[in-house]
Amino acid sequence: MVLQRPINRLETVSNASSPPIAAPLGPVVTERLDLRRFELMDLDELAVVFAKPEVWRFPYGRGFTNEETSIFLAAQVDEWDANGFGCWIARLRGGGPVIGYVGLSVPTFLPEILPAVEVGWRFDPTFWGQGFASEGATAALTEGFTTLGLDEICSLPQSENPASWAVCERLGMRHDRSVVCPANDRRGAVDARMYVMRAAEWHSATS
């Protein structure tokens, strides 16, 4: 049984896009993964993963340049500093390679649902089909509903990406509705399926 402690929410966020959290997020170790916040020194390893077209097929249809990876990395560091949480870089335990990322972020690309927190992931295609997305996302949900004290977490896989729908459904998230993520300067509008899980549902499923 999971014991629920009273939550004293900390105003650790700097804008209205993210809900308040109970405590900042820290590193986590799962059965096969070391998960920690991004650091600028991760650029070289991360760039190798992000250069693979499969990683960013949704929504860009191509891999990232080194410059794009650097911009992504700096944004992740800034987001964690601003909000008290963010995505983790994912490394195989025992000093293994970086294989992608997984974790929690604010879906600023969909203003209509803010304030909100999304669970998401991207992994090196070499490691697809081995359960790493589910393993890392399970850790993210656990931390989101315990350490951060969130009331709800969503996920927004692209409608053309059924493999990510399947991860959401394995996590026990509910398909809530279809949404359109507005176009930006890097891509056109994107159709997505919005999955949600509320804290009470998570506690019920894990008790």
PDB file of N, CA and C in Angstrom, residues 17-122:
ATOM      1  N   SER A  17       2.592  28.605 -16.719  1.00  0.00           N
ATOM      2  CA  SER A  17       2.522  27.441 -17.593  1.00  0.00           C
ATOM      3  C   SER A  17       2.587  26.125 -16.834  1.00  0.00           C
ATOM      4  N   SER A  18       3.218  26.139 -15.675  1.00  0.00           N
ATOM      5  CA  SER A  18       3.440  24.926 -14.892  1.00  0.00           C
ATOM      6  C   SER A  18       2.732  25.015 -13.551  1.00  0.00           C
ATOM      7  N   PRO A  19       2.109  23.927 -13.091  1.00  0.00           N
ATOM      8  CA  PRO A  19       1.487  23.951 -11.768  1.00  0.00           C
ATOM      9  C   PRO A  19       2.545  23.983 -10.675  1.00  0.00           C
ATOM     10  N   PRO A  20       2.184  24.451  -9.479  1.00  0.00           N
ATOM     11  CA  PRO A  20       3.130  24.411  -8.355  1.00  0.00           C
ATOM     12  C   PRO A  20       3.454  22.971  -7.983  1.00  0.00           C
ATOM     13  N   ILE A  21       4.619  22.764  -7.387  1.00  0.00           N
ATOM     14  CA  ILE A  21       5.048  21.416  -7.015  1.00  0.00           C
ATOM     15  C   ILE A  21       5.354  21.366  -5.520  1.00  0.00           C
ATOM     16  N   ALA A  22       5.343  20.138  -4.975  1.00  0.00           N
ATOM     17  CA  ALA A  22       5.597  19.961  -3.551  1.00  0.00           C
ATOM     18  C   ALA A  22       7.074  20.008  -3.213  1.00  0.00           C
ATOM     19  N   ALA A  23       7.930  19.542  -4.126  1.00  0.00           N
ATOM     20  CA  ALA A  23       9.375  19.501  -3.909  1.00  0.00           C
ATOM     21  C   ALA A  23      10.049  19.332  -5.256  1.00  0.00           C
ATOM     22  N   PRO A  24      11.285  19.764  -5.387  1.00  0.00           N
ATOM     23  CA  PRO A  24      11.981  19.601  -6.664  1.00  0.00           C
ATOM     24  C   PRO A  24      12.251  18.130  -6.980  1.00  0.00           C
ATOM     25  N   LEU A  25      12.397  17.842  -8.262  1.00  0.00           N
ATOM     26  CA  LEU A  25      12.676  16.495  -8.737  1.00  0.00           C
ATOM     27  C   LEU A  25      14.170  16.219  -8.669  1.00  0.00           C
ATOM     28  N   GLY A  26      14.523  15.010  -8.295  1.00  0.00           N
ATOM     29  CA  GLY A  26      15.927  14.616  -8.236  1.00  0.00           C
ATOM     30  C   GLY A  26      16.232  13.492  -9.207  1.00  0.00           C
ATOM     31  N   PRO A  27      17.446  12.955  -9.165  1.00  0.00           N
ATOM     32  CA  PRO A  27      17.793  11.818 -10.015  1.00  0.00           C
ATOM     33  C   PRO A  27      17.108  10.548  -9.534  1.00  0.00           C
ATOM     34  N   VAL A  28      16.973   9.589 -10.436  1.00  0.00           N
ATOM     35  CA  VAL A  28      16.313   8.317 -10.127  1.00  0.00           C
ATOM     36  C   VAL A  28      17.098   7.194 -10.799  1.00  0.00           C
ATOM     37  N   VAL A  29      17.170   6.061 -10.135  1.00  0.00           N
ATOM     38  CA  VAL A  29      17.748   4.857 -10.725  1.00  0.00           C
ATOM     39  C   VAL A  29      16.654   3.808 -10.816  1.00  0.00           C
ATOM     40  N   THR A  30      16.442   3.264 -12.014  1.00  0.00           N
ATOM     41  CA  THR A  30      15.484   2.177 -12.200  1.00  0.00           C
ATOM     42  C   THR A  30      16.248   0.869 -12.365  1.00  0.00           C
ATOM     43  N   GLU A  31      15.556  -0.176 -12.739  1.00  0.00           N
ATOM     44  CA  GLU A  31      16.207  -1.477 -12.889  1.00  0.00           C
ATOM     45  C   GLU A  31      17.366  -1.422 -13.880  1.00  0.00           C
ATOM     46  N   ARG A  32      17.182  -0.657 -14.975  1.00  0.00           N
ATOM     47  CA  ARG A  32      18.210  -0.652 -16.026  1.00  0.00           C
ATOM     48  C   ARG A  32      18.745   0.733 -16.375  1.00  0.00           C
ATOM     49  N   LEU A  33      18.194   1.780 -15.791  1.00  0.00           N
ATOM     50  CA  LEU A  33      18.513   3.139 -16.215  1.00  0.00           C
ATOM     51  C   LEU A  33      18.990   4.023 -15.067  1.00  0.00           C
ATOM     52  N   ASP A  34      19.985   4.850 -15.363  1.00  0.00           N
ATOM     53  CA  ASP A  34      20.346   5.978 -14.513  1.00  0.00           C
ATOM     54  C   ASP A  34      19.702   7.214 -15.127  1.00  0.00           C
ATOM     55  N   LEU A  35      18.870   7.896 -14.364  1.00  0.00           N
ATOM     56  CA  LEU A  35      18.120   9.049 -14.856  1.00  0.00           C
ATOM     57  C   LEU A  35      18.485  10.276 -14.024  1.00  0.00           C
ATOM     58  N   ARG A  36      18.945  11.325 -14.692  1.00  0.00           N
ATOM     59  CA  ARG A  36      19.306  12.566 -13.987  1.00  0.00           C
ATOM     60  C   ARG A  36      19.017  13.754 -14.894  1.00  0.00           C
ATOM     61  N   ARG A  37      19.049  14.947 -14.328  1.00  0.00           N
ATOM     62  CA  ARG A  37      18.781  16.138 -15.116  1.00  0.00           C
ATOM     63  C   ARG A  37      19.881  16.349 -16.164  1.00  0.00           C
ATOM     64  N   PHE A  38      19.520  17.032 -17.237  1.00  0.00           N
ATOM     65  CA  PHE A  38      20.490  17.341 -18.280  1.00  0.00           C
ATOM     66  C   PHE A  38      21.552  18.303 -17.765  1.00  0.00           C
ATOM     67  N   GLU A  39      22.771  18.152 -18.310  1.00  0.00           N
ATOM     68  CA  GLU A  39      23.864  19.088 -18.078  1.00  0.00           C
ATOM     69  C   GLU A  39      24.467  19.454 -19.427  1.00  0.00           C
ATOM     70  N   LEU A  40      25.036  20.635 -19.524  1.00  0.00           N
ATOM     71  CA  LEU A  40      25.586  21.085 -20.801  1.00  0.00           C
ATOM     72  C   LEU A  40      26.682  20.159 -21.313  1.00  0.00           C
ATOM     73  N   MET A  41      27.378  19.484 -20.419  1.00  0.00           N
ATOM     74  CA  MET A  41      28.443  18.573 -20.827  1.00  0.00           C
ATOM     75  C   MET A  41      27.904  17.318 -21.526  1.00  0.00           C
ATOM     76  N   ASP A  42      26.591  17.130 -21.546  1.00  0.00           N
ATOM     77  CA  ASP A  42      25.997  15.963 -22.208  1.00  0.00           C
ATOM     78  C   ASP A  42      25.915  16.119 -23.727  1.00  0.00           C
ATOM     79  N   LEU A  43      26.320  17.267 -24.245  1.00  0.00           N
ATOM     80  CA  LEU A  43      26.075  17.576 -25.660  1.00  0.00           C
ATOM     81  C   LEU A  43      26.611  16.520 -26.613  1.00  0.00           C
ATOM     82  N   ASP A  44      27.856  16.112 -26.474  1.00  0.00           N
ATOM     83  CA  ASP A  44      28.448  15.211 -27.457  1.00  0.00           C
ATOM     84  C   ASP A  44      27.723  13.872 -27.509  1.00  0.00           C
ATOM     85  N   GLU A  45      27.419  13.294 -26.344  1.00  0.00           N
ATOM     86  CA  GLU A  45      26.729  12.003 -26.330  1.00  0.00           C
ATOM     87  C   GLU A  45      25.301  12.135 -26.843  1.00  0.00           C
ATOM     88  N   LEU A  46      24.627  13.203 -26.445  1.00  0.00           N
ATOM     89  CA  LEU A  46      23.243  13.382 -26.856  1.00  0.00           C
ATOM     90  C   LEU A  46      23.148  13.636 -28.356  1.00  0.00           C
ATOM     91  N   ALA A  47      24.105  14.352 -28.904  1.00  0.00           N
ATOM     92  CA  ALA A  47      24.084  14.665 -30.337  1.00  0.00           C
ATOM     93  C   ALA A  47      24.156  13.409 -31.183  1.00  0.00           C
ATOM     94  N   VAL A  48      24.855  12.400 -30.728  1.00  0.00           N
ATOM     95  CA  VAL A  48      24.940  11.133 -31.467  1.00  0.00           C
ATOM     96  C   VAL A  48      23.554  10.496 -31.578  1.00  0.00           C
ATOM     97  N   VAL A  49      22.792  10.509 -30.478  1.00  0.00           N
ATOM     98  CA  VAL A  49      21.440   9.944 -30.476  1.00  0.00           C
ATOM     99  C   VAL A  49      20.500  10.790 -31.326  1.00  0.00           C
ATOM    100  N   PHE A  50      20.536  12.093 -31.118  1.00  0.00           N
ATOM    101  CA  PHE A  50      19.587  12.987 -31.787  1.00  0.00           C
ATOM    102  C   PHE A  50      19.833  13.106 -33.285  1.00  0.00           C
ATOM    103  N   ALA A  51      21.010  12.766 -33.750  1.00  0.00           N
ATOM    104  CA  ALA A  51      21.289  12.830 -35.192  1.00  0.00           C
ATOM    105  C   ALA A  51      20.556  11.748 -35.975  1.00  0.00           C
ATOM    106  N   LYS A  52      20.052  10.743 -35.297  1.00  0.00           N
ATOM    107  CA  LYS A  52      19.367   9.641 -35.977  1.00  0.00           C
ATOM    108  C   LYS A  52      17.952  10.073 -36.369  1.00  0.00           C
ATOM    109  N   PRO A  53      17.584   9.960 -37.642  1.00  0.00           N
ATOM    110  CA  PRO A  53      16.278  10.459 -38.094  1.00  0.00           C
ATOM    111  C   PRO A  53      15.090   9.848 -37.365  1.00  0.00           C
ATOM    112  N   GLU A  54      15.211   8.594 -36.940  1.00  0.00           N
ATOM    113  CA  GLU A  54      14.094   7.937 -36.273  1.00  0.00           C
ATOM    114  C   GLU A  54      13.723   8.603 -34.947  1.00  0.00           C
ATOM    115  N   VAL A  55      14.708   9.185 -34.278  1.00  0.00           N
ATOM    116  CA  VAL A  55      14.468   9.782 -32.963  1.00  0.00           C
ATOM    117  C   VAL A  55      13.506  10.956 -33.068  1.00  0.00           C
ATOM    118  N   TRP A  56      13.661  11.756 -34.132  1.00  0.00           N
ATOM    119  CA  TRP A  56      12.834  12.946 -34.309  1.00  0.00           C
ATOM    120  C   TRP A  56      11.909  12.835 -35.522  1.00  0.00           C
ATOM    121  N   ARG A  57      11.614  11.589 -35.905  1.00  0.00           N
ATOM    122  CA  ARG A  57      10.665  11.414 -37.016  1.00  0.00           C
ATOM    123  C   ARG A  57       9.359  12.141 -36.728  1.00  0.00           C
ATOM    124  N   PHE A  58       8.880  12.031 -35.490  1.00  0.00           N
ATOM    125  CA  PHE A  58       7.704  12.771 -35.038  1.00  0.00           C
ATOM    126  C   PHE A  58       8.187  13.890 -34.108  1.00  0.00           C
ATOM    127  N   PRO A  59       8.062  15.142 -34.458  1.00  0.00           N
ATOM    128  CA  PRO A  59       7.271  15.685 -35.563  1.00  0.00           C
ATOM    129  C   PRO A  59       8.083  16.222 -36.744  1.00  0.00           C
ATOM    130  N   TYR A  60       9.424  16.049 -36.744  1.00  0.00           N
ATOM    131  CA  TYR A  60      10.247  16.761 -37.726  1.00  0.00           C
ATOM    132  C   TYR A  60      10.624  15.949 -38.963  1.00  0.00           C
ATOM    133  N   GLY A  61      10.600  14.631 -38.853  1.00  0.00           N
ATOM    134  CA  GLY A  61      10.925  13.805 -40.011  1.00  0.00           C
ATOM    135  C   GLY A  61      12.404  13.755 -40.344  1.00  0.00           C
ATOM    136  N   ARG A  62      13.276  14.119 -39.412  1.00  0.00           N
ATOM    137  CA  ARG A  62      14.719  14.125 -39.644  1.00  0.00           C
ATOM    138  C   ARG A  62      15.438  14.183 -38.305  1.00  0.00           C
ATOM    139  N   GLY A  63      16.739  13.918 -38.332  1.00  0.00           N
ATOM    140  CA  GLY A  63      17.539  14.057 -37.136  1.00  0.00           C
ATOM    141  C   GLY A  63      17.912  15.496 -36.860  1.00  0.00           C
ATOM    142  N   PHE A  64      18.488  15.740 -35.689  1.00  0.00           N
ATOM    143  CA  PHE A  64      18.911  17.073 -35.285  1.00  0.00           C
ATOM    144  C   PHE A  64      20.363  17.324 -35.687  1.00  0.00           C
ATOM    145  N   THR A  65      20.664  18.560 -36.009  1.00  0.00           N
ATOM    146  CA  THR A  65      22.048  18.992 -36.144  1.00  0.00           C
ATOM    147  C   THR A  65      22.644  19.175 -34.750  1.00  0.00           C
ATOM    148  N   ASN A  66      23.967  19.307 -34.690  1.00  0.00           N
ATOM    149  CA  ASN A  66      24.604  19.573 -33.402  1.00  0.00           C
ATOM    150  C   ASN A  66      24.094  20.875 -32.793  1.00  0.00           C
ATOM    151  N   GLU A  67      23.872  21.881 -33.626  1.00  0.00           N
ATOM    152  CA  GLU A  67      23.376  23.154 -33.116  1.00  0.00           C
ATOM    153  C   GLU A  67      21.980  23.004 -32.521  1.00  0.00           C
ATOM    154  N   GLU A  68      21.124  22.243 -33.187  1.00  0.00           N
ATOM    155  CA  GLU A  68      19.775  22.022 -32.665  1.00  0.00           C
ATOM    156  C   GLU A  68      19.816  21.258 -31.341  1.00  0.00           C
ATOM    157  N   THR A  69      20.712  20.283 -31.250  1.00  0.00           N
ATOM    158  CA  THR A  69      20.849  19.551 -29.992  1.00  0.00           C
ATOM    159  C   THR A  69      21.334  20.472 -28.887  1.00  0.00           C
ATOM    160  N   SER A  70      22.257  21.371 -29.204  1.00  0.00           N
ATOM    161  CA  SER A  70      22.755  22.325 -28.221  1.00  0.00           C
ATOM    162  C   SER A  70      21.642  23.245 -27.732  1.00  0.00           C
ATOM    163  N   ILE A  71      20.788  23.706 -28.648  1.00  0.00           N
ATOM    164  CA  ILE A  71      19.661  24.567 -28.275  1.00  0.00           C
ATOM    165  C   ILE A  71      18.680  23.795 -27.389  1.00  0.00           C
ATOM    166  N   PHE A  72      18.382  22.553 -27.776  1.00  0.00           N
ATOM    167  CA  PHE A  72      17.511  21.695 -26.965  1.00  0.00           C
ATOM    168  C   PHE A  72      18.064  21.537 -25.557  1.00  0.00           C
ATOM    169  N   LEU A  73      19.352  21.241 -25.464  1.00  0.00           N
ATOM    170  CA  LEU A  73      19.982  20.992 -24.173  1.00  0.00           C
ATOM    171  C   LEU A  73      19.915  22.225 -23.277  1.00  0.00           C
ATOM    172  N   ALA A  74      20.226  23.380 -23.834  1.00  0.00           N
ATOM    173  CA  ALA A  74      20.166  24.618 -23.043  1.00  0.00           C
ATOM    174  C   ALA A  74      18.753  24.891 -22.556  1.00  0.00           C
ATOM    175  N   ALA A  75      17.758  24.613 -23.394  1.00  0.00           N
ATOM    176  CA  ALA A  75      16.361  24.815 -22.997  1.00  0.00           C
ATOM    177  C   ALA A  75      15.968  23.881 -21.863  1.00  0.00           C
ATOM    178  N   GLN A  76      16.460  22.641 -21.904  1.00  0.00           N
ATOM    179  CA  GLN A  76      16.157  21.693 -20.838  1.00  0.00           C
ATOM    180  C   GLN A  76      16.749  22.150 -19.505  1.00  0.00           C
ATOM    181  N   VAL A  77      17.980  22.630 -19.545  1.00  0.00           N
ATOM    182  CA  VAL A  77      18.618  23.136 -18.318  1.00  0.00           C
ATOM    183  C   VAL A  77      17.830  24.320 -17.762  1.00  0.00           C
ATOM    184  N   ASP A  78      17.431  25.226 -18.641  1.00  0.00           N
ATOM    185  CA  ASP A  78      16.666  26.402 -18.209  1.00  0.00           C
ATOM    186  C   ASP A  78      15.307  26.001 -17.640  1.00  0.00           C
ATOM    187  N   GLU A  79      14.641  25.019 -18.285  1.00  0.00           N
ATOM    188  CA  GLU A  79      13.321  24.605 -17.819  1.00  0.00           C
ATOM    189  C   GLU A  79      13.405  24.019 -16.413  1.00  0.00           C
ATOM    190  N   TRP A  80      14.418  23.200 -16.172  1.00  0.00           N
ATOM    191  CA  TRP A  80      14.566  22.611 -14.838  1.00  0.00           C
ATOM    192  C   TRP A  80      14.814  23.700 -13.790  1.00  0.00           C
ATOM    193  N   ASP A  81      15.672  24.660 -14.135  1.00  0.00           N
ATOM    194  CA  ASP A  81      15.947  25.747 -13.196  1.00  0.00           C
ATOM    195  C   ASP A  81      14.682  26.550 -12.888  1.00  0.00           C
ATOM    196  N   ALA A  82      13.843  26.755 -13.894  1.00  0.00           N
ATOM    197  CA  ALA A  82      12.639  27.571 -13.720  1.00  0.00           C
ATOM    198  C   ALA A  82      11.543  26.840 -12.965  1.00  0.00           C
ATOM    199  N   ASN A  83      11.391  25.537 -13.236  1.00  0.00           N
ATOM    200  CA  ASN A  83      10.218  24.810 -12.741  1.00  0.00           C
ATOM    201  C   ASN A  83      10.483  23.859 -11.582  1.00  0.00           C
ATOM    202  N   GLY A  84      11.743  23.505 -11.359  1.00  0.00           N
ATOM    203  CA  GLY A  84      12.049  22.537 -10.312  1.00  0.00           C
ATOM    204  C   GLY A  84      11.962  21.104 -10.779  1.00  0.00           C
ATOM    205  N   PHE A  85      11.723  20.893 -12.059  1.00  0.00           N
ATOM    206  CA  PHE A  85      11.689  19.551 -12.636  1.00  0.00           C
ATOM    207  C   PHE A  85      11.910  19.665 -14.139  1.00  0.00           C
ATOM    208  N   GLY A  86      12.059  18.513 -14.772  1.00  0.00           N
ATOM    209  CA  GLY A  86      12.245  18.461 -16.218  1.00  0.00           C
ATOM    210  C   GLY A  86      12.472  17.031 -16.648  1.00  0.00           C
ATOM    211  N   CYS A  87      12.875  16.859 -17.886  1.00  0.00           N
ATOM    212  CA  CYS A  87      13.199  15.526 -18.376  1.00  0.00           C
ATOM    213  C   CYS A  87      14.571  15.098 -17.869  1.00  0.00           C
ATOM    214  N   TRP A  88      14.734  13.795 -17.720  1.00  0.00           N
ATOM    215  CA  TRP A  88      16.034  13.215 -17.370  1.00  0.00           C
ATOM    216  C   TRP A  88      16.752  12.739 -18.627  1.00  0.00           C
ATOM    217  N   ILE A  89      18.063  12.877 -18.669  1.00  0.00           N
ATOM    218  CA  ILE A  89      18.841  12.147 -19.651  1.00  0.00           C
ATOM    219  C   ILE A  89      18.923  10.698 -19.171  1.00  0.00           C
ATOM    220  N   ALA A  90      18.835   9.759 -20.109  1.00  0.00           N
ATOM    221  CA  ALA A  90      18.759   8.336 -19.754  1.00  0.00           C
ATOM    222  C   ALA A  90      20.043   7.627 -20.179  1.00  0.00           C
ATOM    223  N   ARG A  91      20.695   7.036 -19.207  1.00  0.00           N
ATOM    224  CA  ARG A  91      21.924   6.282 -19.444  1.00  0.00           C
ATOM    225  C   ARG A  91      21.746   4.867 -18.912  1.00  0.00           C
ATOM    226  N   LEU A  92      22.273   3.879 -19.617  1.00  0.00           N
ATOM    227  CA  LEU A  92      22.233   2.522 -19.095  1.00  0.00           C
ATOM    228  C   LEU A  92      23.040   2.443 -17.806  1.00  0.00           C
ATOM    229  N   ARG A  93      22.508   1.740 -16.835  1.00  0.00           N
ATOM    230  CA  ARG A  93      23.195   1.601 -15.558  1.00  0.00           C
ATOM    231  C   ARG A  93      24.562   0.960 -15.725  1.00  0.00           C
ATOM    232  N   GLY A  94      25.432   1.252 -14.761  1.00  0.00           N
ATOM    233  CA  GLY A  94      26.768   0.681 -14.809  1.00  0.00           C
ATOM    234  C   GLY A  94      27.708   1.415 -15.736  1.00  0.00           C
ATOM    235  N   GLY A  95      27.441   2.701 -15.976  1.00  0.00           N
ATOM    236  CA  GLY A  95      28.328   3.475 -16.827  1.00  0.00           C
ATOM    237  C   GLY A  95      28.125   3.242 -18.305  1.00  0.00           C
ATOM    238  N   GLY A  96      26.948   2.764 -18.660  1.00  0.00           N
ATOM    239  CA  GLY A  96      26.640   2.526 -20.062  1.00  0.00           C
ATOM    240  C   GLY A  96      26.400   3.811 -20.825  1.00  0.00           C
ATOM    241  N   PRO A  97      26.041   3.696 -22.114  1.00  0.00           N
ATOM    242  CA  PRO A  97      25.882   4.881 -22.958  1.00  0.00           C
ATOM    243  C   PRO A  97      24.582   5.635 -22.683  1.00  0.00           C
ATOM    244  N   VAL A  98      24.556   6.898 -23.096  1.00  0.00           N
ATOM    245  CA  VAL A  98      23.318   7.665 -23.150  1.00  0.00           C
ATOM    246  C   VAL A  98      22.453   7.071 -24.260  1.00  0.00           C
ATOM    247  N   ILE A  99      21.191   6.781 -23.934  1.00  0.00           N
ATOM    248  CA  ILE A  99      20.313   6.174 -24.932  1.00  0.00           C
ATOM    249  C   ILE A  99      19.078   7.022 -25.233  1.00  0.00           C
ATOM    250  N   GLY A 100      19.012   8.231 -24.678  1.00  0.00           N
ATOM    251  CA  GLY A 100      17.877   9.100 -24.957  1.00  0.00           C
ATOM    252  C   GLY A 100      17.480   9.895 -23.742  1.00  0.00           C
ATOM    253  N   TYR A 101      16.198  10.206 -23.662  1.00  0.00           N
ATOM    254  CA  TYR A 101      15.691  10.929 -22.497  1.00  0.00           C
ATOM    255  C   TYR A 101      14.260  10.512 -22.218  1.00  0.00           C
ATOM    256  N   VAL A 102      13.837  10.790 -20.990  1.00  0.00           N
ATOM    257  CA  VAL A 102      12.474  10.500 -20.549  1.00  0.00           C
ATOM    258  C   VAL A 102      12.189  11.374 -19.347  1.00  0.00           C
ATOM    259  N   GLY A 103      10.920  11.725 -19.148  1.00  0.00           N
ATOM    260  CA  GLY A 103      10.604  12.479 -17.948  1.00  0.00           C
ATOM    261  C   GLY A 103       9.438  13.418 -18.112  1.00  0.00           C
ATOM    262  N   LEU A 104       9.450  14.469 -17.321  1.00  0.00           N
ATOM    263  CA  LEU A 104       8.329  15.391 -17.203  1.00  0.00           C
ATOM    264  C   LEU A 104       8.709  16.771 -17.731  1.00  0.00           C
ATOM    265  N   SER A 105       7.792  17.394 -18.432  1.00  0.00           N
ATOM    266  CA  SER A 105       8.047  18.733 -18.962  1.00  0.00           C
ATOM    267  C   SER A 105       6.729  19.479 -19.092  1.00  0.00           C
ATOM    268  N   VAL A 106       6.821  20.773 -19.327  1.00  0.00           N
ATOM    269  CA  VAL A 106       5.637  21.603 -19.530  1.00  0.00           C
ATOM    270  C   VAL A 106       5.362  21.682 -21.032  1.00  0.00           C
ATOM    271  N   PRO A 107       4.181  21.254 -21.498  1.00  0.00           N
ATOM    272  CA  PRO A 107       3.885  21.240 -22.934  1.00  0.00           C
ATOM    273  C   PRO A 107       3.489  22.614 -23.462  1.00  0.00           C
ATOM    274  N   THR A 108       4.466  23.514 -23.530  1.00  0.00           N
ATOM    275  CA  THR A 108       4.200  24.881 -23.963  1.00  0.00           C
ATOM    276  C   THR A 108       3.749  24.965 -25.419  1.00  0.00           C
ATOM    277  N   PHE A 109       3.969  23.877 -26.167  1.00  0.00           N
ATOM    278  CA  PHE A 109       3.534  23.839 -27.566  1.00  0.00           C
ATOM    279  C   PHE A 109       2.022  23.709 -27.708  1.00  0.00           C
ATOM    280  N   LEU A 110       1.309  23.497 -26.592  1.00  0.00           N
ATOM    281  CA  LEU A 110      -0.149  23.381 -26.615  1.00  0.00           C
ATOM    282  C   LEU A 110      -0.732  24.298 -25.542  1.00  0.00           C
ATOM    283  N   PRO A 111      -0.773  25.586 -25.797  1.00  0.00           N
ATOM    284  CA  PRO A 111      -1.175  26.565 -24.764  1.00  0.00           C
ATOM    285  C   PRO A 111      -2.560  26.307 -24.178  1.00  0.00           C
ATOM    286  N   GLU A 112      -3.460  25.702 -24.947  1.00  0.00           N
ATOM    287  CA  GLU A 112      -4.840  25.550 -24.474  1.00  0.00           C
ATOM    288  C   GLU A 112      -4.963  24.683 -23.236  1.00  0.00           C
ATOM    289  N   ILE A 113      -3.980  23.818 -22.946  1.00  0.00           N
ATOM    290  CA  ILE A 113      -4.105  22.929 -21.790  1.00  0.00           C
ATOM    291  C   ILE A 113      -3.294  23.406 -20.587  1.00  0.00           C
ATOM    292  N   LEU A 114      -2.557  24.489 -20.727  1.00  0.00           N
ATOM    293  CA  LEU A 114      -1.711  24.961 -19.630  1.00  0.00           C
ATOM    294  C   LEU A 114      -2.539  25.582 -18.506  1.00  0.00           C
ATOM    295  N   PRO A 115      -2.100  25.486 -17.250  1.00  0.00           N
ATOM    296  CA  PRO A 115      -0.867  24.838 -16.786  1.00  0.00           C
ATOM    297  C   PRO A 115      -0.997  23.317 -16.811  1.00  0.00           C
ATOM    298  N   ALA A 116       0.075  22.658 -17.195  1.00  0.00           N
ATOM    299  CA  ALA A 116       0.037  21.208 -17.344  1.00  0.00           C
ATOM    300  C   ALA A 116       1.451  20.652 -17.292  1.00  0.00           C
ATOM    301  N   VAL A 117       1.542  19.346 -17.039  1.00  0.00           N
ATOM    302  CA  VAL A 117       2.814  18.621 -17.074  1.00  0.00           C
ATOM    303  C   VAL A 117       2.618  17.388 -17.931  1.00  0.00           C
ATOM    304  N   GLU A 118       3.571  17.154 -18.823  1.00  0.00           N
ATOM    305  CA  GLU A 118       3.517  16.031 -19.766  1.00  0.00           C
ATOM    306  C   GLU A 118       4.629  15.037 -19.456  1.00  0.00           C
ATOM    307  N   VAL A 119       4.336  13.745 -19.562  1.00  0.00           N
ATOM    308  CA  VAL A 119       5.376  12.728 -19.543  1.00  0.00           C
ATOM    309  C   VAL A 119       5.707  12.385 -20.997  1.00  0.00           C
ATOM    310  N   GLY A 120       7.005  12.345 -21.296  1.00  0.00           N
ATOM    311  CA  GLY A 120       7.419  12.071 -22.671  1.00  0.00           C
ATOM    312  C   GLY A 120       8.762  11.377 -22.701  1.00  0.00           C
ATOM    313  N   TRP A 121       9.158  10.925 -23.888  1.00  0.00           N
ATOM    314  CA  TRP A 121      10.385  10.146 -24.027  1.00  0.00           C
ATOM    315  C   TRP A 121      10.838  10.151 -25.479  1.00  0.00           C
ATOM    316  N   ARG A 122      12.139   9.993 -25.684  1.00  0.00           N
ATOM    317  CA  ARG A 122      12.747   9.728 -26.986  1.00  0.00           C
ATOM    318  C   ARG A 122      13.971   8.866 -26.743  1.00  0.00           C
TER     319      ARG A 122
END
